[in-house]
mmCIF file of C-alpha atoms and ligand atoms in Angstrom:
data_model
loop_
_atom_site.group_PDB
_atom_site.id
_atom_site.type_symbol
_atom_site.label_atom_id
_atom_site.label_comp_id
_atom_site.label_asym_id
_atom_site.label_seq_id
_atom_site.Cartn_x
_atom_site.Cartn_y
_atom_site.Cartn_z
ATOM 1 C CA MET A 14 115.130 119.401 20.434
ATOM 2 C CA ILE A 15 116.052 122.583 22.261
ATOM 3 C CA GLU A 16 117.825 122.393 25.602
ATOM 4 C CA VAL A 17 118.446 125.264 27.958
ATOM 5 C CA ILE A 18 120.893 124.222 30.641
ATOM 6 C CA ASN A 19 121.728 126.242 33.775
ATOM 7 C CA LEU A 20 121.188 129.532 31.991
ATOM 8 C CA GLU A 21 122.435 132.680 33.741
ATOM 9 C CA LYS A 22 122.185 136.252 32.497
ATOM 10 C CA SER A 23 122.692 139.635 34.177
ATOM 11 C CA TYR A 24 122.015 143.147 32.941
ATOM 12 C CA GLY A 25 125.023 145.012 34.295
ATOM 13 C CA HIS A 26 125.329 143.817 37.905
ATOM 14 C CA LYS A 27 121.636 142.908 38.201
ATOM 15 C CA PRO A 28 120.941 139.187 37.675
ATOM 16 C CA ALA A 29 117.870 138.520 35.507
ATOM 17 C CA LEU A 30 118.372 134.753 35.077
ATOM 18 C CA ILE A 31 119.974 132.712 37.852
ATOM 19 C CA ASP A 32 119.261 129.119 36.832
ATOM 20 C CA VAL A 33 116.871 128.414 33.958
ATOM 21 C CA ASN A 34 116.525 124.866 32.648
ATOM 22 C CA LEU A 35 114.153 123.843 29.862
ATOM 23 C CA THR A 36 113.822 120.706 27.747
ATOM 24 C CA ILE A 37 111.799 121.279 24.598
ATOM 25 C CA ASN A 38 111.049 118.282 22.399
ATOM 26 C CA PRO A 39 110.113 118.167 18.711
ATOM 27 C CA GLY A 40 106.358 118.739 18.372
ATOM 28 C CA ASP A 41 106.142 120.691 21.636
ATOM 29 C CA ILE A 42 104.178 123.829 22.270
ATOM 30 C CA TYR A 43 106.267 124.950 25.206
ATOM 31 C CA VAL A 44 104.847 127.777 27.311
ATOM 32 C CA LEU A 45 106.750 129.992 29.750
ATOM 33 C CA VAL A 46 104.722 131.416 32.607
ATOM 34 C CA GLY A 47 105.904 133.725 35.372
ATOM 35 C CA PRO A 48 105.238 136.974 37.187
ATOM 36 C CA ASN A 49 106.220 140.334 35.645
ATOM 37 C CA GLY A 50 109.977 140.682 35.555
ATOM 38 C CA ALA A 51 110.570 136.949 36.217
ATOM 39 C CA GLY A 52 112.848 136.517 33.196
ATOM 40 C CA LYS A 53 110.646 135.094 30.412
ATOM 41 C CA THR A 54 111.633 137.643 27.743
ATOM 42 C CA THR A 55 115.300 137.396 28.743
ATOM 43 C CA THR A 56 115.120 133.588 28.418
ATOM 44 C CA LEU A 57 113.504 133.851 24.969
ATOM 45 C CA LYS A 58 116.102 136.418 23.852
ATOM 46 C CA CYS A 59 118.902 134.052 24.914
ATOM 47 C CA ILE A 60 117.298 131.150 23.025
ATOM 48 C CA TYR A 61 117.074 133.030 19.719
ATOM 49 C CA GLY A 62 120.491 134.575 20.129
ATOM 50 C CA ASP A 63 119.598 138.220 20.740
ATOM 51 C CA LEU A 64 121.357 138.061 24.117
ATOM 52 C CA LYS A 65 124.511 136.135 24.954
ATOM 53 C CA PRO A 66 124.156 134.057 28.124
ATOM 54 C CA ASP A 67 126.728 134.709 30.885
ATOM 55 C CA GLU A 68 126.742 131.033 31.890
ATOM 56 C CA GLY A 69 124.998 127.865 30.765
ATOM 57 C CA LYS A 70 124.259 126.259 27.431
ATOM 58 C CA ILE A 71 121.572 126.484 24.774
ATOM 59 C CA LEU A 72 121.511 123.628 22.313
ATOM 60 C CA VAL A 73 119.244 123.867 19.279
ATOM 61 C CA PHE A 74 118.913 120.528 17.514
ATOM 62 C CA GLU A 75 122.018 119.452 19.435
ATOM 63 C CA LYS A 76 124.154 122.283 18.094
ATOM 64 C CA LYS A 77 124.952 125.766 19.308
ATOM 65 C CA LEU A 78 122.768 128.440 17.745
ATOM 66 C CA ASN A 79 124.363 129.886 14.612
ATOM 67 C CA LYS A 80 123.245 131.897 11.628
ATOM 68 C CA PHE A 81 122.096 128.914 9.611
ATOM 69 C CA LYS A 82 119.915 127.731 12.466
ATOM 70 C CA LYS A 83 118.507 131.234 12.846
ATOM 71 C CA ARG A 84 116.900 130.904 9.395
ATOM 72 C CA ASN A 85 114.815 128.106 10.849
ATOM 73 C CA ILE A 86 113.653 130.251 13.736
ATOM 74 C CA ALA A 87 111.057 133.026 13.462
ATOM 75 C CA VAL A 88 110.543 135.360 16.379
ATOM 76 C CA LEU A 89 107.759 137.584 17.703
ATOM 77 C CA LEU A 90 109.654 140.217 19.664
ATOM 78 C CA GLU A 91 108.185 141.820 22.755
ATOM 79 C CA GLU A 92 108.614 145.213 21.025
ATOM 80 C CA ARG A 93 106.697 144.340 17.737
ATOM 81 C CA VAL A 94 109.252 146.414 15.822
ATOM 82 C CA THR A 95 108.013 148.180 12.662
ATOM 83 C CA PHE A 96 109.836 150.382 10.148
ATOM 84 C CA LYS A 97 108.408 153.824 9.474
ATOM 85 C CA GLY A 98 106.665 154.126 6.091
ATOM 86 C CA LEU A 99 106.932 150.467 5.067
ATOM 87 C CA PHE A 100 103.814 148.693 3.722
ATOM 88 C CA PRO A 101 103.004 144.965 4.096
ATOM 89 C CA TYR A 102 104.361 144.396 0.565
ATOM 90 C CA ASP A 103 107.769 145.840 1.582
ATOM 91 C CA TYR A 104 108.040 143.489 4.552
ATOM 92 C CA ALA A 105 107.312 140.524 2.285
ATOM 93 C CA GLU A 106 110.251 141.546 0.054
ATOM 94 C CA LEU A 107 112.569 141.700 3.087
ATOM 95 C CA TRP A 108 111.346 138.499 4.721
ATOM 96 C CA LYS A 109 111.772 136.604 1.415
ATOM 97 C CA ILE A 110 115.486 137.363 1.633
ATOM 98 C CA LEU A 111 115.736 136.328 5.285
ATOM 99 C CA TYR A 112 113.712 133.119 4.964
ATOM 100 C CA PRO A 113 114.350 130.893 1.924
ATOM 101 C CA ASN A 114 111.121 128.926 2.530
ATOM 102 C CA TRP A 115 108.977 132.077 2.311
ATOM 103 C CA ASN A 116 105.427 131.237 1.119
ATOM 104 C CA GLU A 117 103.882 134.229 -0.687
ATOM 105 C CA LYS A 118 100.504 132.511 -1.210
ATOM 106 C CA LYS A 119 100.167 131.786 2.485
ATOM 107 C CA TYR A 120 101.179 135.376 3.313
ATOM 108 C CA LYS A 121 98.455 136.869 1.091
ATOM 109 C CA GLU A 122 95.833 134.434 2.390
ATOM 110 C CA LEU A 123 96.639 135.207 6.033
ATOM 111 C CA ILE A 124 96.637 138.982 5.467
ATOM 112 C CA MET A 125 93.102 138.590 3.990
ATOM 113 C CA GLU A 126 91.970 136.184 6.711
ATOM 114 C CA PHE A 127 93.021 138.558 9.495
ATOM 115 C CA ASN A 128 91.603 141.601 7.660
ATOM 116 C CA LEU A 129 94.799 143.643 7.733
ATOM 117 C CA PRO A 130 94.821 146.737 5.491
ATOM 118 C CA ILE A 131 97.505 146.354 2.781
ATOM 119 C CA ASN A 132 97.302 150.040 1.804
ATOM 120 C CA LYS A 133 98.389 151.374 5.225
ATOM 121 C CA PRO A 134 101.988 151.524 6.486
ATOM 122 C CA VAL A 135 102.446 148.910 9.208
ATOM 123 C CA HIS A 136 103.716 151.450 11.768
ATOM 124 C CA THR A 137 100.205 153.012 11.750
ATOM 125 C CA TYR A 138 98.518 149.700 12.717
ATOM 126 C CA SER A 139 97.050 149.283 16.226
ATOM 127 C CA SER A 140 99.159 147.280 18.697
ATOM 128 C CA GLY A 141 96.999 144.160 18.187
ATOM 129 C CA MET A 142 97.236 144.534 14.387
ATOM 130 C CA LYS A 143 101.033 144.832 14.617
ATOM 131 C CA THR A 144 101.148 141.597 16.615
ATOM 132 C CA LEU A 145 98.928 139.852 14.046
ATOM 133 C CA PHE A 146 101.054 141.160 11.195
ATOM 134 C CA HIS A 147 104.258 139.819 12.767
ATOM 135 C CA ILE A 148 102.609 136.462 13.426
ATOM 136 C CA ILE A 149 101.587 136.314 9.740
ATOM 137 C CA LEU A 150 105.191 137.057 8.716
ATOM 138 C CA MET A 151 106.361 134.244 10.987
ATOM 139 C CA PHE A 152 103.996 131.621 9.598
ATOM 140 C CA SER A 153 104.707 132.675 6.001
ATOM 141 C CA SER A 154 108.447 132.236 6.655
ATOM 142 C CA GLN A 155 107.821 128.505 7.198
ATOM 143 C CA PRO A 156 110.555 127.986 9.792
ATOM 144 C CA LYS A 157 110.915 124.964 12.085
ATOM 145 C CA VAL A 158 110.769 126.900 15.347
ATOM 146 C CA LEU A 159 108.469 129.749 16.355
ATOM 147 C CA ILE A 160 109.405 131.841 19.398
ATOM 148 C CA LEU A 161 106.657 134.185 20.538
ATOM 149 C CA ASP A 162 106.717 136.703 23.374
ATOM 150 C CA GLU A 163 103.112 137.015 24.587
ATOM 151 C CA PRO A 164 101.494 136.366 21.177
ATOM 152 C CA THR A 165 97.909 136.883 22.347
ATOM 153 C CA GLN A 166 98.470 140.234 24.056
ATOM 154 C CA ASN A 167 95.875 142.775 22.756
ATOM 155 C CA ILE A 168 94.299 140.241 20.383
ATOM 156 C CA ASP A 169 90.499 139.879 20.227
ATOM 157 C CA PRO A 170 89.040 136.499 21.291
ATOM 158 C CA VAL A 171 88.131 135.315 17.766
ATOM 159 C CA LYS A 172 91.577 136.019 16.324
ATOM 160 C CA LYS A 173 93.221 134.655 19.479
ATOM 161 C CA ASP A 174 91.379 131.381 18.923
ATOM 162 C CA LYS A 175 92.616 131.285 15.310
ATOM 163 C CA ILE A 176 96.212 131.903 16.365
ATOM 164 C CA LEU A 177 96.134 129.151 18.987
ATOM 165 C CA LYS A 178 94.761 126.738 16.347
ATOM 166 C CA MET A 179 97.503 127.796 13.911
ATOM 167 C CA LEU A 180 100.148 127.102 16.568
ATOM 168 C CA LYS A 181 98.675 123.638 17.170
ATOM 169 C CA ASP A 182 98.629 122.896 13.415
ATOM 170 C CA PHE A 183 102.225 124.081 13.112
ATOM 171 C CA THR A 184 103.479 121.475 15.595
ATOM 172 C CA SER A 185 101.121 118.694 14.465
ATOM 173 C CA ASN A 186 103.862 117.214 12.230
ATOM 174 C CA GLY A 187 105.617 116.175 15.467
ATOM 175 C CA GLU A 188 108.795 118.026 14.429
ATOM 176 C CA ASN A 189 108.176 121.756 14.573
ATOM 177 C CA ILE A 190 108.489 123.572 17.887
ATOM 178 C CA VAL A 191 106.654 126.531 19.409
ATOM 179 C CA ILE A 192 108.085 128.355 22.428
ATOM 180 C CA MET A 193 105.944 131.135 23.811
ATOM 181 C CA SER A 194 105.320 133.160 26.936
ATOM 182 C CA THR A 195 101.945 134.137 28.320
ATOM 183 C CA HIS A 196 100.197 135.548 31.372
ATOM 184 C CA HIS A 197 97.000 133.596 30.580
ATOM 185 C CA ILE A 198 96.743 130.322 32.502
ATOM 186 C CA GLU A 199 93.831 129.130 30.329
ATOM 187 C CA GLU A 200 96.091 129.292 27.257
ATOM 188 C CA VAL A 201 98.584 126.980 28.936
ATOM 189 C CA GLU A 202 95.769 124.498 29.564
ATOM 190 C CA LEU A 203 94.489 124.846 26.000
ATOM 191 C CA ILE A 204 97.671 124.371 24.028
ATOM 192 C CA ALA A 205 100.793 123.592 26.061
ATOM 193 C CA THR A 206 102.338 120.161 25.657
ATOM 194 C CA ARG A 207 104.929 121.228 28.241
ATOM 195 C CA PHE A 208 105.397 124.362 30.291
ATOM 196 C CA ALA A 209 107.778 126.006 32.721
ATOM 197 C CA ILE A 210 107.180 128.422 35.531
ATOM 198 C CA ILE A 211 109.928 130.973 36.013
ATOM 199 C CA ASN A 212 110.194 132.913 39.282
ATOM 200 C CA SER A 213 112.923 135.496 39.887
ATOM 201 C CA GLY A 214 115.158 134.065 37.162
ATOM 202 C CA LYS A 215 114.811 130.380 38.133
ATOM 203 C CA THR A 216 112.668 127.557 36.750
ATOM 204 C CA THR A 217 110.552 126.458 39.686
ATOM 205 C CA PHE A 218 108.459 123.940 37.723
ATOM 206 C CA GLU A 219 108.978 122.188 34.406
ATOM 207 C CA GLY A 220 106.824 119.483 32.860
ATOM 208 C CA ASN A 221 103.377 118.819 31.449
ATOM 209 C CA ILE A 222 99.912 119.460 32.870
ATOM 210 C CA GLU A 223 99.524 115.839 33.996
ATOM 211 C CA LYS A 224 102.747 116.072 36.024
ATOM 212 C CA ALA A 225 101.664 119.422 37.533
ATOM 213 C CA LEU A 226 98.374 117.900 38.686
ATOM 214 C CA SER A 227 99.722 114.568 39.907
ATOM 215 C CA GLU A 228 102.653 115.951 41.927
ATOM 216 C CA HIS A 229 100.686 118.452 44.020
ATOM 217 C CA LYS A 230 97.990 118.467 46.691
ATOM 218 C CA ILE A 231 96.130 121.063 48.657
ATOM 219 C CA VAL A 232 96.335 120.252 52.357
ATOM 220 C CA LYS A 233 95.309 121.739 55.702
ATOM 221 C CA GLN A 234 97.950 122.753 58.224
ATOM 222 C CA SER A 235 97.072 119.662 60.307
ATOM 223 C CA GLU A 236 97.760 117.338 57.317
ATOM 224 C CA MET A 237 101.301 118.583 56.696
ATOM 225 C CA THR A 238 104.241 116.215 56.997
ATOM 226 C CA GLU A 239 107.996 116.802 56.860
ATOM 227 C CA GLU A 240 108.321 115.177 53.413
ATOM 228 C CA MET A 241 106.091 117.749 51.743
ATOM 229 C CA GLU A 242 107.581 120.698 49.885
ATOM 230 C CA ILE A 243 105.502 123.775 50.597
ATOM 231 C CA ILE A 244 104.809 125.794 47.462
ATOM 232 C CA THR A 245 102.545 128.458 48.932
ATOM 233 C CA GLN A 246 99.484 129.272 51.009
ATOM 234 C CA LEU A 247 96.326 129.546 48.863
ATOM 235 C CA ASP A 248 92.898 130.858 49.930
ATOM 236 C CA ASP A 249 91.585 127.501 51.119
ATOM 237 C CA GLY A 250 94.660 125.457 51.924
ATOM 238 C CA ILE A 251 98.380 125.014 51.355
ATOM 239 C CA LEU A 252 99.687 123.950 47.950
ATOM 240 C CA VAL A 253 102.364 121.309 48.497
ATOM 241 C CA LYS A 254 104.463 119.009 46.350
ATOM 242 C CA THR A 255 103.963 115.459 47.560
ATOM 243 C CA SER A 256 103.355 111.910 46.447
ATOM 244 C CA GLU A 257 101.263 111.184 49.575
ATOM 245 C CA LYS A 258 97.546 110.455 49.185
ATOM 246 C CA ILE A 259 96.381 113.250 51.407
ATOM 247 C CA GLY A 260 94.328 116.454 51.192
ATOM 248 C CA ARG A 261 92.640 117.143 47.887
ATOM 249 C CA ASN A 262 93.753 117.344 44.263
ATOM 250 C CA PRO A 263 94.302 120.908 43.030
ATOM 251 C CA ASP A 264 93.005 122.136 39.690
ATOM 252 C CA PHE A 265 95.533 123.395 37.154
ATOM 253 C CA ARG A 266 94.837 127.060 37.907
ATOM 254 C CA GLU A 267 95.597 126.508 41.599
ATOM 255 C CA VAL A 268 98.942 124.863 40.827
ATOM 256 C CA VAL A 269 100.052 127.682 38.517
ATOM 257 C CA LEU A 270 98.777 130.452 40.808
ATOM 258 C CA GLY A 271 100.525 128.752 43.707
ATOM 259 C CA TYR A 272 103.864 128.837 41.870
ATOM 260 C CA LEU A 273 103.316 132.407 40.694
ATOM 261 C CA LYS A 274 102.763 133.483 44.314
ATOM 262 C CA LYS A 275 105.778 131.494 45.545
HETATM 263 N N1 LIG B 30 117.469 145.804 28.788
HETATM 264 C C1 LIG B 30 117.444 145.630 30.095
HETATM 265 N N2 LIG B 30 118.282 146.304 30.912
HETATM 266 C C2 LIG B 30 118.277 146.123 32.249
HETATM 267 N N3 LIG B 30 117.447 145.263 32.887
HETATM 268 C C3 LIG B 30 116.580 144.568 32.135
HETATM 269 C C4 LIG B 30 116.520 144.714 30.714
HETATM 270 N N4 LIG B 30 115.566 143.884 30.242
HETATM 271 C C5 LIG B 30 115.041 143.272 31.318
HETATM 272 N N5 LIG B 30 115.643 143.670 32.454
HETATM 273 C C6 LIG B 30 115.350 143.188 33.816
HETATM 274 O O1 LIG B 30 115.504 141.776 33.845
HETATM 275 C C7 LIG B 30 114.478 141.175 34.642
HETATM 276 C C8 LIG B 30 113.691 140.175 33.788
HETATM 277 O O2 LIG B 30 112.998 140.893 32.782
HETATM 278 P P1 LIG B 30 112.165 140.156 31.628
HETATM 279 O O3 LIG B 30 111.742 141.205 30.659
HETATM 280 O O4 LIG B 30 112.956 139.022 31.120
HETATM 281 O O5 LIG B 30 110.906 139.614 32.458
HETATM 282 P P2 LIG B 30 109.530 139.006 31.946
HETATM 283 O O6 LIG B 30 109.302 137.760 32.723
HETATM 284 O O7 LIG B 30 109.517 138.891 30.473
HETATM 285 O O8 LIG B 30 108.506 140.133 32.426
HETATM 286 P P3 LIG B 30 107.040 140.575 31.882
HETATM 287 O O9 LIG B 30 106.100 139.447 32.164
HETATM 288 O O10 LIG B 30 106.746 141.775 32.718
HETATM 289 O O11 LIG B 30 107.185 140.891 30.418
HETATM 290 C C9 LIG B 30 113.634 142.324 35.201
HETATM 291 O O12 LIG B 30 114.113 142.629 36.480
HETATM 292 C C10 LIG B 30 113.924 143.469 34.232
HETATM 293 O O13 LIG B 30 113.818 144.717 34.896
#
């Protein structure tokens, strides 16, 4: 289980995270959604220990993150860092040292499956190929937790489908955890077991798709009551949080868009 509790982080004097709270259970594919600059990457960096939170707690399997735990976490960085002149083989040698569970057979199979050229230095790959290559390194490392910053960015639809299936398989043992960010609402619907919406450094929604659908309604101005929490005005009504049987049920896209516009 990974818990993020009242996380706060500033860059200099500028707050990036004001109050982020996430509860990630074993077996979860946990997706972070939010507008540009909302704080998704900063949250992920705090979880894997690249940034030190100013306030709040991050508990990974009930303990504070330390080096040992880091071996069980593989990360897809926003930057897709590559080293000039290194070939896929060289990365395998390095990753073997970092990850004791490294699976060479899996690595070779995935490189073939995703058609990546082994005779080209990785820094000359296209941006999508670099992302795929890093994802292959992550799966071959056989960690317990995968943290991915926008893993499907610049990936073609066929390979994207494969990656989403691989993420589902990874958590199917009910123990492994995936935490990822995305701008694609349909991906949340396809694979998320839980998700959070982050707006301006705060979690404004956390839960699963069922909760998102059951807690909200789209109502007309005339149907509004004082008990309702207004999320935002949408094209054909107001998205509100309510338990009242009123208005109409929103679809998932409307709920997420409503929070993103909030
Ligand atoms: N290294 C940095 N130095 C200063 N400010 C930063 C730095 N990294 C991020 N920020 C700021 O922190 C805030 C949150 O940025 P972050 O990258 O976490 O957002 P995000 O939700 O991942 O955005 P996007 O969807 O555009 O990738 C933004 O205002 C951003 O400008």
